[in-house]
Coordinates of C-alpha atoms in Angstrom, one line a residue:
M945 CA -11.7 25.9 174.8
S946 CA -8.9 23.7 175.3
R947 CA -5.2 25.2 176.2
R948 CA -4.5 23.1 173.1
A949 CA -6.2 25.7 171.1
F950 CA -5.1 28.6 172.7
A951 CA -1.5 27.8 172.2
L952 CA -2.4 26.7 167.7
L953 CA -4.0 30.5 167.9
P954 CA -0.9 33.0 167.9
L955 CA 0.8 30.3 165.1
L956 CA -2.5 30.5 163.2
A957 CA -2.7 33.9 163.8
A958 CA 0.8 33.7 161.7
L959 CA 0.0 31.8 159.0
V960 CA -2.9 34.3 158.0
L961 CA 0.1 37.6 158.0
A962 CA 2.4 35.7 156.3
A963 CA -0.7 34.7 153.4
C964 CA -1.5 38.4 153.6
Q965 CA 1.8 40.0 152.7
S966 CA 2.2 40.8 149.2
A967 CA 3.3 38.7 146.9
P968 CA 6.6 38.0 145.8
P969 CA 7.4 41.0 142.8
P970 CA 7.1 38.6 139.4
P971 CA 10.0 38.0 138.0
Q972 CA 11.1 40.0 135.2
K973 CA 10.8 39.1 131.7
P974 CA 14.7 38.1 129.7
A975 CA 16.6 41.5 128.1
F976 CA 15.1 40.3 124.7
Y977 CA 11.9 40.4 125.3
E978 CA 12.1 43.9 126.1
D979 CA 10.1 46.5 125.2
L980 CA 12.6 49.8 123.4
A981 CA 9.4 51.5 122.9
S982 CA 10.6 54.0 125.7
P983 CA 12.9 57.2 125.5
T984 CA 15.1 55.9 128.2
A985 CA 15.1 51.9 126.6
R986 CA 18.4 51.0 126.2
V987 CA 19.0 47.6 124.0
D988 CA 21.3 44.6 125.6
E989 CA 23.7 44.6 123.8
N990 CA 25.5 41.3 125.9
K991 CA 22.5 39.9 125.1
A992 CA 21.9 40.4 121.4
L993 CA 26.1 39.0 120.9
S994 CA 24.8 36.3 123.3
M995 CA 22.1 35.5 121.2
L996 CA 23.7 36.2 118.0
N997 CA 26.7 33.6 118.5
Q998 CA 24.5 31.3 119.8
Y999 CA 23.0 31.3 116.2
R1000 CA 26.4 31.3 115.1
A1001 CA 27.0 28.4 117.1
Q1002 CA 24.9 26.3 115.6
S1003 CA 25.5 26.6 112.1
G1004 CA 29.5 25.5 113.1
I1005 CA 30.8 29.3 112.9
A1006 CA 33.1 31.3 115.4
P1007 CA 31.3 34.1 117.5
L1008 CA 31.7 37.7 117.4
A1009 CA 32.8 40.3 119.7
L1010 CA 31.4 43.4 121.1
D1011 CA 33.0 46.1 119.2
P1012 CA 32.0 49.5 121.9
E1013 CA 32.4 51.3 119.1
L1014 CA 31.0 50.2 116.2
S1015 CA 28.3 50.5 119.2
R1016 CA 28.6 54.2 118.8
I1017 CA 28.3 54.3 115.6
A1018 CA 25.4 52.5 115.5
Q1019 CA 23.9 54.4 118.3
D1020 CA 24.1 57.6 116.2
Y1021 CA 22.5 55.8 112.9
A1022 CA 20.6 54.5 114.7
R1023 CA 19.1 58.2 116.6
K1024 CA 19.5 60.0 112.4
M1025 CA 17.6 56.6 111.1
A1026 CA 14.8 58.2 114.3
A1027 CA 15.3 61.4 113.8
A1028 CA 15.2 61.6 110.1
D1029 CA 11.6 58.7 110.9
K1030 CA 13.2 57.0 107.7
M1031 CA 15.0 53.2 108.1
G1032 CA 17.4 52.8 105.2
H1033 CA 21.6 52.6 104.4
D1034 CA 21.6 55.8 103.3
V1035 CA 18.8 58.6 104.9
D1036 CA 20.0 61.1 104.4
G1037 CA 22.5 60.0 101.1
H1038 CA 25.9 60.0 102.4
S1039 CA 25.7 57.6 105.3
L1040 CA 26.3 55.0 103.9
L1041 CA 27.9 52.1 105.7
G1042 CA 31.6 53.0 104.0
T1043 CA 31.5 56.2 105.0
R1044 CA 30.3 56.1 108.5
L1045 CA 32.5 54.5 109.6
K1046 CA 35.3 56.5 107.4
S1047 CA 34.1 59.3 109.1
Y1048 CA 34.9 58.3 112.5
G1049 CA 38.2 57.0 111.5
Y1050 CA 37.1 52.7 112.6
Q1051 CA 39.5 50.8 110.3
F1052 CA 37.9 47.5 108.6
S1053 CA 38.6 45.5 105.9
N1054 CA 35.3 44.1 105.4
A1055 CA 31.7 45.4 106.9
G1056 CA 27.9 45.3 106.6
E1057 CA 24.9 45.7 109.1
N1058 CA 20.9 45.3 109.1
V1059 CA 18.4 47.9 109.8
A1060 CA 15.0 47.4 111.2
A1061 CA 12.9 49.2 112.7
G1062 CA 8.9 48.8 114.0
Y1063 CA 10.6 46.0 116.0
H1064 CA 10.8 46.6 119.8
T1065 CA 11.9 43.8 121.2
L1066 CA 15.5 42.3 120.3
A1067 CA 13.8 39.1 120.0
E1068 CA 11.4 40.2 117.8
A1069 CA 13.9 42.0 115.5
F1070 CA 15.7 38.6 115.5
S1071 CA 13.0 36.7 114.6
G1072 CA 12.6 39.1 111.5
W1073 CA 16.5 39.0 110.4
R1074 CA 16.3 35.5 111.3
Q1075 CA 13.9 35.2 109.1
S1076 CA 15.6 37.2 106.1
P1077 CA 17.2 35.7 103.8
P1078 CA 20.1 38.8 103.1
H1079 CA 20.0 39.9 107.1
D1080 CA 20.3 35.6 107.7
R1081 CA 23.3 35.6 105.3
G1082 CA 24.8 39.4 107.3
M1083 CA 24.2 37.7 110.5
K1084 CA 26.4 34.4 109.8
D1085 CA 28.9 35.9 107.8
R1086 CA 31.9 34.0 108.7
D1087 CA 33.6 36.7 107.9
M1088 CA 33.0 39.1 110.5
T1089 CA 34.5 39.1 113.9
L1090 CA 32.8 42.5 115.3
M1091 CA 30.2 43.7 115.9
G1092 CA 28.1 46.3 116.7
I1093 CA 23.9 47.2 117.8
A1094 CA 21.9 49.8 119.1
T1095 CA 18.1 51.2 119.1
A1096 CA 16.1 55.4 119.1
Y1097 CA 13.2 55.2 120.1
N1098 CA 10.9 57.9 117.8
P1099 CA 7.3 58.4 119.3
N1100 CA 5.9 60.1 116.2
S1101 CA 7.1 57.1 114.6
K1102 CA 4.6 54.5 113.4
Y1103 CA 7.8 52.9 113.8
K1104 CA 9.0 53.9 117.5
V1105 CA 11.6 52.3 118.0
F1106 CA 15.0 51.9 114.5
W1107 CA 17.7 49.1 115.0
C1108 CA 21.6 49.3 113.5
L1109 CA 23.4 46.4 113.9
I1110 CA 26.7 46.7 112.0
F1111 CA 29.8 43.9 111.6
A1112 CA 32.9 44.5 111.4
H1113 CA 36.6 42.6 110.3
P1114 CA 39.1 44.6 111.2
P1115 CA 42.4 45.0 109.5
V1116 CA 44.6 41.9 109.5
V1117 CA 48.5 43.3 110.8
T1118 CA 51.6 41.8 108.8
A1119 CA 54.7 40.1 111.0
G1120 CA 55.9 43.6 109.9
G1121 CA 53.3 45.8 111.3
T1122 CA 51.5 47.2 108.3
L1123 CA 47.4 46.8 108.1
M1124 CA 46.5 44.7 105.1
G1125 CA 43.2 45.6 103.9
A1126 CA 42.2 48.3 105.6
T1127 CA 39.2 49.8 104.3
T1128 CA 39.5 53.9 105.0
G1129 CA 36.9 55.4 103.1
G1130 CA 34.0 53.6 100.5
M1131 CA 32.0 51.5 100.8
A1132 CA 32.9 47.7 102.2
P1133 CA 33.2 44.4 100.1
A1134 CA 30.0 42.8 102.3
T1135 CA 26.5 43.2 101.1
T1136 CA 24.5 45.4 103.7
F1137 CA 20.7 44.7 104.6
T1138 CA 18.2 46.5 104.5
I1139 CA 13.9 45.0 106.2
R1140 CA 11.7 46.7 106.1

């Protein structure tokens, strides 16, 4: 064998070894395709906000802002639905949205919600709500400026994942500092929505 061939052997060996090394990790799934059917999974609130605002922008509707307090209220309600293995706006007979918001001391001039069960990903839940006219109207409500979203998991439920998406518009503060349209009790003026 020639010297030239011997000189190429180390290079060839290095290429073979490099090819045998582990392949790069597969790309991560986008957050909206993450399976939320596990006890540790949490919906990506910022991704949900981004999806919803892109959708609203297509119709010329102003974006929403994420409200951590609404997300906390949504989380508590999603957990309540999961624990009851029941999806709806009033799982225990006294938890309608207006009553819930009042119990947290949350003031609003308008509010509404989308709930769902059985969707394992944000993409599925968003698609389901978009295809349902009343849910779609809720997501495109021009009066809403804030949102909170959460999921809860029940491994013993046929649904597995329960969803709560709350929209709200805060009370208007006048130049004199008084709250106009503050709702601290009763049902929010907006229609609430359910998908099964």
